[in-house]
Amino acid sequence: MEDNTNKAVLTKCTHCKHEMSQPLLCDHCETLNPLPSFMDFFQLMGLPRRFEIDLKTLHEKYITLSRHSHPDFHAEDEPDVMALAMTVAAAVNEAYRTLSDPIRRAGYLLELLGGPASAQDKSVPGGFLNTMLMLQEELEDARVAADAAAKARLKQVLLTQRDGLLKSVERLFADLEAAAACEATRQQQLHEIREQLNAVSFVRKSLSQLE
Amino acid sequence: MPYNEKVLDHFNNPRNMGSMDKAARDVGTGIVGAPECGDVMKLQIKVDDSGVITEAKFKTFGCGAAIAASSLATEWLKGKTLDQAGELKNTELAHELALPPVKIHCSVLAEDAVKAAIEDWKRKNAAPAETALATEEMQGKTKT
């Protein structure tokens, strides 16, 4: 899939009028430019719109943008610049929070690609709820008996399950990118990603009860 | 927001909590979940020869409202015919328990569980000719 998602937002710096190679921060004069109204989190962080991203690049971008939009950095500026900095800082924080976590990133990307939200498509892979129910019953027994060994074993089962689900999410996103499928196939692929992500939600909830 | 007294009552003294034999022919089992909150609910019905629900059990791993909604649903189901049971609406559960808007989905989950249990029973007890149809219906449902 050709990535042209970033090109649309590139403009000239409002301050020095130089061409900017990235949105928001001018590479020439480092002026903070207005936030385009239609920018998604991938564009904001200068990343291609895909599931597999370079976390190091994301982190570096986060540090740079955070520094340039930090309120302390603009304390002496005009109110409109301060307001812009605050808007950017909030957007950057939210983008980082979303993209740095693979589960949040997958859910965000899925909806960006036109996939269903969990409220619209609650399905899970076949037999999954049965497994979940069994695990929950075992968890309850372990809790009642204060059986630390059983709890540790169940935690491991859940972690393995979560990682397996995330692996298949990764694979499904890669499939989606690899083939220019017809709309029906594409919708089916998006639906399958939603199924895996719904399953992850259940696993994550159970894991949170173990903490 | 504190829960209504009725919710607390069902939460502290759940009715009909437990399990029945899933493999038994006269038992219908519905297992449903809500990915948004991670709640999982199992609801089972035992149906006699005349099509009346004689027993209902539930097991819910979730919030107080989800537990209360499924507990109330099992109470309500006993003595009902399958047709009457199929008419149970989440709004009735939500109203009875005075659930706040953010907890309405818990009552939806209970209604889904009841419907799934009825479908499971019908599938098990369908005449051979109807089995294919019931399976098709079920497959259609799981896709939506």
mmCIF file of C-alpha atoms in Angstrom:
data_model
loop_
_atom_site.group_PDB
_atom_site.id
_atom_site.type_symbol
_atom_site.label_atom_id
_atom_site.label_comp_id
_atom_site.label_asym_id
_atom_site.label_seq_id
_atom_site.Cartn_x
_atom_site.Cartn_y
_atom_site.Cartn_z
ATOM 1 C CA MET A 1 0.000 0.000 0.000
ATOM 2 C CA GLU A 2 1.485 3.316 -1.016
ATOM 3 C CA ASP A 3 1.651 5.724 1.827
ATOM 4 C CA ASN A 4 0.658 9.189 0.773
ATOM 5 C CA THR A 5 -1.119 10.046 3.999
ATOM 6 C CA ASN A 6 1.518 12.493 5.127
ATOM 7 C CA LYS A 7 1.952 14.446 1.949
ATOM 8 C CA ALA A 8 -1.440 16.086 2.062
ATOM 9 C CA VAL A 9 -0.676 18.095 5.182
ATOM 10 C CA LEU A 10 2.725 19.483 4.216
ATOM 11 C CA THR A 11 2.802 23.231 3.799
ATOM 12 C CA LYS A 12 5.025 26.246 4.154
ATOM 13 C CA CYS A 13 5.963 27.495 7.602
ATOM 14 C CA THR A 14 3.706 30.368 8.707
ATOM 15 C CA HIS A 15 6.700 32.157 10.174
ATOM 16 C CA CYS A 16 9.687 31.778 7.814
ATOM 17 C CA LYS A 17 7.748 30.558 4.738
ATOM 18 C CA HIS A 18 10.147 27.674 4.148
ATOM 19 C CA GLU A 19 8.772 24.363 2.903
ATOM 20 C CA MET A 20 8.206 22.018 5.807
ATOM 21 C CA SER A 21 9.155 18.354 5.499
ATOM 22 C CA GLN A 22 6.805 17.462 8.375
ATOM 23 C CA PRO A 23 3.647 18.933 9.836
ATOM 24 C CA LEU A 24 3.572 21.173 12.911
ATOM 25 C CA LEU A 25 7.219 21.906 13.580
ATOM 26 C CA CYS A 26 9.216 23.907 11.008
ATOM 27 C CA ASP A 27 12.565 22.236 10.366
ATOM 28 C CA HIS A 28 14.063 25.581 9.424
ATOM 29 C CA CYS A 29 13.055 27.971 12.218
ATOM 30 C CA GLU A 30 11.435 25.504 14.651
ATOM 31 C CA THR A 31 8.265 27.562 14.805
ATOM 32 C CA LEU A 32 5.204 25.707 15.948
ATOM 33 C CA ASN A 33 2.691 25.794 13.092
ATOM 34 C CA PRO A 34 -1.094 25.541 13.427
ATOM 35 C CA LEU A 35 -2.578 22.089 13.799
ATOM 36 C CA PRO A 36 -4.372 21.082 10.587
ATOM 37 C CA SER A 37 -7.950 20.192 11.384
ATOM 38 C CA PHE A 38 -7.879 16.856 9.563
ATOM 39 C CA MET A 39 -4.667 15.366 10.907
ATOM 40 C CA ASP A 40 -4.759 11.886 12.394
ATOM 41 C CA PHE A 41 -2.356 10.627 15.074
ATOM 42 C CA PHE A 42 -0.073 8.928 12.542
ATOM 43 C CA GLN A 43 0.260 12.128 10.538
ATOM 44 C CA LEU A 44 0.759 14.114 13.723
ATOM 45 C CA MET A 45 3.666 11.889 14.726
ATOM 46 C CA GLY A 46 5.076 11.757 11.194
ATOM 47 C CA LEU A 47 4.528 8.011 10.867
ATOM 48 C CA PRO A 48 3.109 5.903 8.040
ATOM 49 C CA ARG A 49 -0.466 4.836 8.686
ATOM 50 C CA ARG A 50 0.154 1.188 9.519
ATOM 51 C CA PHE A 51 0.098 -1.141 12.510
ATOM 52 C CA GLU A 52 3.807 -1.891 12.593
ATOM 53 C CA ILE A 53 5.576 1.287 13.510
ATOM 54 C CA ASP A 54 9.046 2.151 14.696
ATOM 55 C CA LEU A 55 8.584 2.826 18.404
ATOM 56 C CA LYS A 56 11.940 4.589 18.627
ATOM 57 C CA THR A 57 10.912 7.086 15.951
ATOM 58 C CA LEU A 58 7.581 7.580 17.722
ATOM 59 C CA HIS A 59 9.316 8.246 21.009
ATOM 60 C CA GLU A 60 11.796 10.682 19.507
ATOM 61 C CA LYS A 61 9.015 12.548 17.738
ATOM 62 C CA TYR A 62 7.066 12.669 20.980
ATOM 63 C CA ILE A 63 10.020 14.155 22.847
ATOM 64 C CA THR A 64 10.653 16.771 20.140
ATOM 65 C CA LEU A 65 7.046 17.840 19.777
ATOM 66 C CA SER A 66 6.477 17.820 23.539
ATOM 67 C CA ARG A 67 9.460 20.037 24.095
ATOM 68 C CA HIS A 68 8.380 22.534 21.440
ATOM 69 C CA SER A 69 4.798 22.625 22.627
ATOM 70 C CA HIS A 70 5.482 22.623 26.354
ATOM 71 C CA PRO A 71 3.682 25.512 28.108
ATOM 72 C CA ASP A 72 6.887 26.579 29.903
ATOM 73 C CA PHE A 73 8.567 26.966 26.544
ATOM 74 C CA HIS A 74 5.890 29.468 25.461
ATOM 75 C CA ALA A 75 5.289 31.252 28.769
ATOM 76 C CA GLU A 76 6.437 34.593 27.334
ATOM 77 C CA ASP A 77 4.593 34.238 24.027
ATOM 78 C CA GLU A 78 1.439 35.844 22.698
ATOM 79 C CA PRO A 79 -1.809 34.263 23.956
ATOM 80 C CA ASP A 80 -2.625 32.739 20.568
ATOM 81 C CA VAL A 81 0.774 31.018 20.386
ATOM 82 C CA MET A 82 0.327 29.771 23.943
ATOM 83 C CA ALA A 83 -3.101 28.448 23.069
ATOM 84 C CA LEU A 84 -1.705 26.698 19.998
ATOM 85 C CA ALA A 85 1.083 25.168 22.085
ATOM 86 C CA MET A 86 -1.459 23.829 24.551
ATOM 87 C CA THR A 87 -3.603 22.346 21.790
ATOM 88 C CA VAL A 88 -0.583 20.703 20.211
ATOM 89 C CA ALA A 89 0.714 19.415 23.554
ATOM 90 C CA ALA A 90 -2.650 17.794 24.288
ATOM 91 C CA ALA A 91 -2.879 16.250 20.817
ATOM 92 C CA VAL A 92 0.706 14.972 21.018
ATOM 93 C CA ASN A 93 0.084 13.374 24.427
ATOM 94 C CA GLU A 94 -3.065 11.673 23.197
ATOM 95 C CA ALA A 95 -1.366 10.513 20.001
ATOM 96 C CA TYR A 96 1.561 9.078 21.930
ATOM 97 C CA ARG A 97 -0.697 7.360 24.450
ATOM 98 C CA THR A 98 -2.662 5.794 21.599
ATOM 99 C CA LEU A 99 0.152 4.800 19.260
ATOM 100 C CA SER A 100 2.680 3.556 21.803
ATOM 101 C CA ASP A 101 0.278 0.876 23.068
ATOM 102 C CA PRO A 102 -0.279 -1.879 20.478
ATOM 103 C CA ILE A 103 -3.865 -2.590 21.563
ATOM 104 C CA ARG A 104 -4.892 1.074 21.468
ATOM 105 C CA ARG A 105 -2.976 1.581 18.225
ATOM 106 C CA ALA A 106 -4.758 -1.349 16.580
ATOM 107 C CA GLY A 107 -8.201 -0.139 17.636
ATOM 108 C CA TYR A 108 -7.459 3.384 16.476
ATOM 109 C CA LEU A 109 -6.060 2.254 13.127
ATOM 110 C CA LEU A 110 -8.967 -0.123 12.573
ATOM 111 C CA GLU A 111 -11.496 2.686 12.879
ATOM 112 C CA LEU A 112 -9.322 5.012 10.805
ATOM 113 C CA LEU A 113 -9.443 2.419 8.020
ATOM 114 C CA GLY A 114 -13.230 2.308 8.225
ATOM 115 C CA GLY A 115 -13.478 -0.775 10.425
ATOM 116 C CA PRO A 116 -16.191 -1.259 13.056
ATOM 117 C CA ALA A 117 -15.950 -0.027 16.661
ATOM 118 C CA SER A 118 -16.484 -2.603 19.405
ATOM 119 C CA ALA A 119 -19.914 -1.107 20.079
ATOM 120 C CA GLN A 120 -20.942 -1.929 16.501
ATOM 121 C CA ASP A 121 -19.333 -5.344 16.212
ATOM 122 C CA LYS A 122 -19.158 -7.317 19.440
ATOM 123 C CA SER A 123 -18.201 -10.643 17.902
ATOM 124 C CA VAL A 124 -15.257 -12.686 19.138
ATOM 125 C CA PRO A 125 -13.501 -15.691 17.584
ATOM 126 C CA GLY A 126 -15.533 -18.910 17.843
ATOM 127 C CA GLY A 127 -15.314 -20.636 21.217
ATOM 128 C CA PHE A 128 -13.490 -17.725 22.778
ATOM 129 C CA LEU A 129 -16.163 -16.808 25.335
ATOM 130 C CA ASN A 130 -16.254 -20.429 26.492
ATOM 131 C CA THR A 131 -12.524 -20.357 27.141
ATOM 132 C CA MET A 132 -12.869 -17.013 28.873
ATOM 133 C CA LEU A 133 -15.626 -18.305 31.133
ATOM 134 C CA MET A 134 -13.524 -21.313 32.101
ATOM 135 C CA LEU A 135 -10.550 -19.090 32.872
ATOM 136 C CA GLN A 136 -12.741 -16.760 34.912
ATOM 137 C CA GLU A 137 -14.036 -19.708 36.947
ATOM 138 C CA GLU A 138 -10.502 -20.886 37.618
ATOM 139 C CA LEU A 139 -9.508 -17.348 38.534
ATOM 140 C CA GLU A 140 -12.338 -17.131 41.011
ATOM 141 C CA ASP A 141 -11.355 -20.442 42.597
ATOM 142 C CA ALA A 142 -7.748 -19.282 42.835
ATOM 143 C CA ARG A 143 -8.849 -16.023 44.432
ATOM 144 C CA VAL A 144 -11.114 -17.702 46.969
ATOM 145 C CA ALA A 145 -8.393 -20.205 47.876
ATOM 146 C CA ALA A 146 -5.729 -17.457 47.844
ATOM 147 C CA ASP A 147 -3.688 -19.823 45.701
ATOM 148 C CA ALA A 148 -0.753 -17.739 44.525
ATOM 149 C CA ALA A 149 0.688 -20.476 42.332
ATOM 150 C CA ALA A 150 -2.600 -20.953 40.496
ATOM 151 C CA LYS A 151 -2.913 -17.206 40.040
ATOM 152 C CA ALA A 152 0.585 -16.996 38.589
ATOM 153 C CA ARG A 153 -0.163 -19.861 36.218
ATOM 154 C CA LEU A 154 -3.426 -18.232 35.068
ATOM 155 C CA LYS A 155 -1.674 -14.932 34.556
ATOM 156 C CA GLN A 156 0.795 -16.695 32.296
ATOM 157 C CA VAL A 157 -2.056 -18.325 30.346
ATOM 158 C CA LEU A 158 -3.722 -14.939 29.878
ATOM 159 C CA LEU A 159 -0.491 -13.245 28.831
ATOM 160 C CA THR A 160 0.192 -15.964 26.283
ATOM 161 C CA GLN A 161 -3.340 -15.597 24.987
ATOM 162 C CA ARG A 162 -3.027 -11.823 24.710
ATOM 163 C CA ASP A 163 0.268 -12.071 22.854
ATOM 164 C CA GLY A 164 -1.191 -14.655 20.476
ATOM 165 C CA LEU A 165 -4.151 -12.420 19.721
ATOM 166 C CA LEU A 166 -1.885 -9.440 19.115
ATOM 167 C CA LYS A 167 0.237 -11.528 16.768
ATOM 168 C CA SER A 168 -2.794 -12.348 14.681
ATOM 169 C CA VAL A 169 -3.846 -8.685 14.705
ATOM 170 C CA GLU A 170 -0.401 -7.849 13.350
ATOM 171 C CA ARG A 171 -0.722 -10.539 10.678
ATOM 172 C CA LEU A 172 -4.225 -9.405 9.687
ATOM 173 C CA PHE A 173 -3.101 -5.798 9.306
ATOM 174 C CA ALA A 174 -0.172 -6.974 7.170
ATOM 175 C CA ASP A 175 -2.582 -8.993 4.971
ATOM 176 C CA LEU A 176 -4.764 -5.939 4.622
ATOM 177 C CA GLU A 177 -1.807 -3.883 3.435
ATOM 178 C CA ALA A 178 -0.438 -6.546 1.141
ATOM 179 C CA ALA A 179 -3.457 -7.027 -1.086
ATOM 180 C CA ALA A 180 -5.721 -4.501 -2.725
ATOM 181 C CA ALA A 181 -8.767 -6.584 -1.939
ATOM 182 C CA CYS A 182 -12.305 -5.952 -3.107
ATOM 183 C CA GLU A 183 -14.523 -4.055 -0.690
ATOM 184 C CA ALA A 184 -16.305 -7.176 0.619
ATOM 185 C CA THR A 185 -13.013 -8.918 1.414
ATOM 186 C CA ARG A 186 -11.674 -5.766 2.984
ATOM 187 C CA GLN A 187 -14.712 -5.448 5.249
ATOM 188 C CA GLN A 188 -14.305 -9.104 6.212
ATOM 189 C CA GLN A 189 -10.642 -8.491 7.077
ATOM 190 C CA LEU A 190 -11.554 -5.441 9.165
ATOM 191 C CA HIS A 191 -14.223 -7.519 10.908
ATOM 192 C CA GLU A 192 -11.668 -10.224 11.729
ATOM 193 C CA ILE A 193 -9.342 -7.645 13.246
ATOM 194 C CA ARG A 194 -12.239 -6.375 15.361
ATOM 195 C CA GLU A 195 -12.925 -9.946 16.561
ATOM 196 C CA GLN A 196 -9.343 -10.374 17.720
ATOM 197 C CA LEU A 197 -9.331 -6.956 19.387
ATOM 198 C CA ASN A 198 -12.605 -7.684 21.177
ATOM 199 C CA ALA A 199 -11.022 -10.871 22.492
ATOM 200 C CA VAL A 200 -8.018 -8.858 23.674
ATOM 201 C CA SER A 201 -10.385 -6.617 25.672
ATOM 202 C CA PHE A 202 -11.681 -9.614 27.614
ATOM 203 C CA VAL A 203 -8.185 -10.918 28.280
ATOM 204 C CA ARG A 204 -7.008 -7.501 29.386
ATOM 205 C CA LYS A 205 -9.925 -7.169 31.810
ATOM 206 C CA SER A 206 -9.065 -10.540 33.366
ATOM 207 C CA LEU A 207 -5.420 -9.579 33.622
ATOM 208 C CA SER A 208 -6.326 -6.337 35.382
ATOM 209 C CA GLN A 209 -8.142 -8.389 38.028
ATOM 210 C CA LEU A 210 -4.928 -10.257 38.756
ATOM 211 C CA GLU A 211 -2.989 -7.110 39.515
ATOM 212 C CA MET B 1 -23.045 7.055 41.251
ATOM 213 C CA PRO B 2 -24.328 4.598 43.862
ATOM 214 C CA TYR B 3 -26.339 1.637 42.680
ATOM 215 C CA ASN B 4 -30.015 1.326 43.324
ATOM 216 C CA GLU B 5 -31.046 -0.862 46.311
ATOM 217 C CA LYS B 6 -32.430 -3.562 44.041
ATOM 218 C CA VAL B 7 -29.114 -3.861 42.234
ATOM 219 C CA LEU B 8 -27.297 -4.155 45.544
ATOM 220 C CA ASP B 9 -29.780 -6.764 46.736
ATOM 221 C CA HIS B 10 -29.238 -8.935 43.638
ATOM 222 C CA PHE B 11 -25.505 -8.338 43.832
ATOM 223 C CA ASN B 12 -25.245 -9.326 47.505
ATOM 224 C CA ASN B 13 -27.813 -12.126 47.328
ATOM 225 C CA PRO B 14 -27.706 -13.340 43.743
ATOM 226 C CA ARG B 15 -30.592 -15.653 42.839
ATOM 227 C CA ASN B 16 -30.001 -18.827 40.901
ATOM 228 C CA MET B 17 -26.273 -18.521 40.645
ATOM 229 C CA GLY B 18 -24.643 -21.670 39.378
ATOM 230 C CA SER B 19 -24.491 -24.086 36.484
ATOM 231 C CA MET B 20 -26.454 -26.903 34.922
ATOM 232 C CA ASP B 21 -25.215 -29.691 32.690
ATOM 233 C CA LYS B 22 -24.436 -28.006 29.386
ATOM 234 C CA ALA B 23 -24.663 -31.300 27.510
ATOM 235 C CA ALA B 24 -28.158 -32.144 28.747
ATOM 236 C CA ARG B 25 -30.779 -32.062 26.047
ATOM 237 C CA ASP B 26 -33.304 -30.136 28.122
ATOM 238 C CA VAL B 27 -30.786 -27.431 29.044
ATOM 239 C CA GLY B 28 -30.152 -24.403 26.854
ATOM 240 C CA THR B 29 -26.965 -22.410 27.448
ATOM 241 C CA GLY B 30 -26.212 -18.879 26.357
ATOM 242 C CA ILE B 31 -22.747 -17.397 26.753
ATOM 243 C CA VAL B 32 -22.349 -13.755 25.823
ATOM 244 C CA GLY B 33 -19.846 -11.018 26.478
ATOM 245 C CA ALA B 34 -19.406 -7.276 26.203
ATOM 246 C CA PRO B 35 -15.994 -6.375 24.789
ATOM 247 C CA GLU B 36 -16.279 -2.750 25.959
ATOM 248 C CA CYS B 37 -16.237 -3.746 29.616
ATOM 249 C CA GLY B 38 -14.932 -7.320 29.452
ATOM 250 C CA ASP B 39 -17.988 -8.798 31.174
ATOM 251 C CA VAL B 40 -18.807 -12.448 30.457
ATOM 252 C CA MET B 41 -22.235 -13.899 31.233
ATOM 253 C CA LYS B 42 -23.525 -17.463 31.129
ATOM 254 C CA LEU B 43 -27.243 -18.071 31.439
ATOM 255 C CA GLN B 44 -28.891 -21.490 31.338
ATOM 256 C CA ILE B 45 -32.501 -22.601 31.174
ATOM 257 C CA LYS B 46 -34.043 -26.011 31.807
ATOM 258 C CA VAL B 47 -37.186 -26.590 29.802
ATOM 259 C CA ASP B 48 -39.804 -29.292 30.473
ATOM 260 C CA ASP B 49 -41.775 -31.269 27.875
ATOM 261 C CA SER B 50 -44.520 -28.698 27.691
ATOM 262 C CA GLY B 51 -42.031 -25.957 26.795
ATOM 263 C CA VAL B 52 -42.030 -24.282 30.194
ATOM 264 C CA ILE B 53 -38.830 -23.102 31.845
ATOM 265 C CA THR B 54 -38.529 -24.934 35.143
ATOM 266 C CA GLU B 55 -35.109 -23.765 36.165
ATOM 267 C CA ALA B 56 -32.707 -20.968 35.282
ATOM 268 C CA LYS B 57 -29.118 -20.458 36.365
ATOM 269 C CA PHE B 58 -26.524 -17.820 35.681
ATOM 270 C CA LYS B 59 -22.872 -17.126 36.180
ATOM 271 C CA THR B 60 -21.644 -13.628 35.459
ATOM 272 C CA PHE B 61 -18.159 -12.252 35.663
ATOM 273 C CA GLY B 62 -18.643 -8.539 35.540
ATOM 274 C CA CYS B 63 -19.917 -5.460 37.289
ATOM 275 C CA GLY B 64 -22.729 -5.250 39.835
ATOM 276 C CA ALA B 65 -25.283 -4.194 37.247
ATOM 277 C CA ALA B 66 -24.461 -7.152 34.987
ATOM 278 C CA ILE B 67 -24.752 -9.564 37.909
ATOM 279 C CA ALA B 68 -28.044 -7.995 39.035
ATOM 280 C CA ALA B 69 -29.499 -7.995 35.502
ATOM 281 C CA SER B 70 -28.716 -11.683 34.968
ATOM 282 C CA SER B 71 -29.901 -12.612 38.459
ATOM 283 C CA LEU B 72 -33.195 -10.799 37.888
ATOM 284 C CA ALA B 73 -33.550 -12.379 34.438
ATOM 285 C CA THR B 74 -33.280 -15.914 35.869
ATOM 286 C CA GLU B 75 -35.921 -15.115 38.491
ATOM 287 C CA TRP B 76 -38.186 -13.757 35.834
ATOM 288 C CA LEU B 77 -37.658 -16.715 33.467
ATOM 289 C CA LYS B 78 -38.864 -19.453 35.805
ATOM 290 C CA GLY B 79 -42.349 -20.634 34.969
ATOM 291 C CA LYS B 80 -42.412 -18.816 31.631
ATOM 292 C CA THR B 81 -42.922 -20.531 28.292
ATOM 293 C CA LEU B 82 -40.134 -20.230 25.730
ATOM 294 C CA ASP B 83 -42.225 -17.773 23.725
ATOM 295 C CA GLN B 84 -42.788 -15.579 26.756
ATOM 296 C CA ALA B 85 -39.100 -15.807 27.620
ATOM 297 C CA GLY B 86 -38.172 -14.708 24.115
ATOM 298 C CA GLU B 87 -40.097 -11.507 24.679
ATOM 299 C CA LEU B 88 -38.026 -10.401 27.645
ATOM 300 C CA LYS B 89 -36.731 -6.926 26.921
ATOM 301 C CA ASN B 90 -33.627 -5.358 28.348
ATOM 302 C CA THR B 91 -35.638 -2.218 29.060
ATOM 303 C CA GLU B 92 -37.775 -4.151 31.562
ATOM 304 C CA LEU B 93 -34.672 -5.298 33.431
ATOM 305 C CA ALA B 94 -33.122 -1.831 33.290
ATOM 306 C CA HIS B 95 -36.346 -0.250 34.526
ATOM 307 C CA GLU B 96 -36.825 -2.728 37.374
ATOM 308 C CA LEU B 97 -33.232 -2.203 38.537
ATOM 309 C CA ALA B 98 -33.298 1.546 37.816
ATOM 310 C CA LEU B 99 -30.026 1.252 35.943
ATOM 311 C CA PRO B 100 -28.291 4.511 35.043
ATOM 312 C CA PRO B 101 -27.694 5.151 31.307
ATOM 313 C CA VAL B 102 -24.043 3.991 31.455
ATOM 314 C CA LYS B 103 -25.213 0.596 32.738
ATOM 315 C CA ILE B 104 -27.994 -0.030 30.233
ATOM 316 C CA HIS B 105 -25.649 -2.222 28.190
ATOM 317 C CA CYS B 106 -25.502 -4.659 31.126
ATOM 318 C CA SER B 107 -29.227 -5.280 30.742
ATOM 319 C CA VAL B 108 -28.730 -5.686 26.979
ATOM 320 C CA LEU B 109 -26.158 -8.363 27.768
ATOM 321 C CA ALA B 110 -28.701 -10.205 29.948
ATOM 322 C CA GLU B 111 -31.302 -10.068 27.179
ATOM 323 C CA ASP B 112 -28.723 -11.399 24.693
ATOM 324 C CA ALA B 113 -27.869 -14.225 27.101
ATOM 325 C CA VAL B 114 -31.543 -15.218 27.434
ATOM 326 C CA LYS B 115 -31.967 -15.214 23.642
ATOM 327 C CA ALA B 116 -28.782 -17.253 23.172
ATOM 328 C CA ALA B 117 -29.945 -19.816 25.758
ATOM 329 C CA ILE B 118 -33.330 -20.161 24.028
ATOM 330 C CA GLU B 119 -31.623 -20.596 20.651
ATOM 331 C CA ASP B 120 -29.297 -23.219 22.082
ATOM 332 C CA TRP B 121 -32.230 -25.160 23.529
ATOM 333 C CA LYS B 122 -34.146 -24.934 20.233
ATOM 334 C CA ARG B 123 -31.116 -26.127 18.320
ATOM 335 C CA LYS B 124 -30.741 -29.144 20.586
ATOM 336 C CA ASN B 125 -34.414 -29.991 20.445
ATOM 337 C CA ALA B 126 -35.140 -29.196 16.819
ATOM 338 C CA ALA B 127 -36.533 -31.941 14.623
ATOM 339 C CA PRO B 128 -33.829 -33.198 12.189
ATOM 340 C CA ALA B 129 -35.361 -31.291 9.276
ATOM 341 C CA GLU B 130 -35.216 -28.047 11.201
ATOM 342 C CA THR B 131 -31.677 -28.530 12.397
ATOM 343 C CA ALA B 132 -30.085 -27.298 9.195
ATOM 344 C CA LEU B 133 -32.238 -24.187 9.267
ATOM 345 C CA ALA B 134 -31.449 -23.512 12.922
ATOM 346 C CA THR B 135 -27.744 -23.866 12.226
ATOM 347 C CA GLU B 136 -28.000 -21.470 9.314
ATOM 348 C CA GLU B 137 -29.854 -18.977 11.467
ATOM 349 C CA MET B 138 -27.228 -19.220 14.128
ATOM 350 C CA GLN B 139 -24.425 -18.672 11.659
ATOM 351 C CA GLY B 140 -26.233 -15.634 10.341
ATOM 352 C CA LYS B 141 -26.522 -14.292 13.871
ATOM 353 C CA THR B 142 -22.894 -14.746 14.767
ATOM 354 C CA LYS B 143 -21.819 -12.685 11.776
ATOM 355 C CA THR B 144 -23.769 -9.593 12.720
#
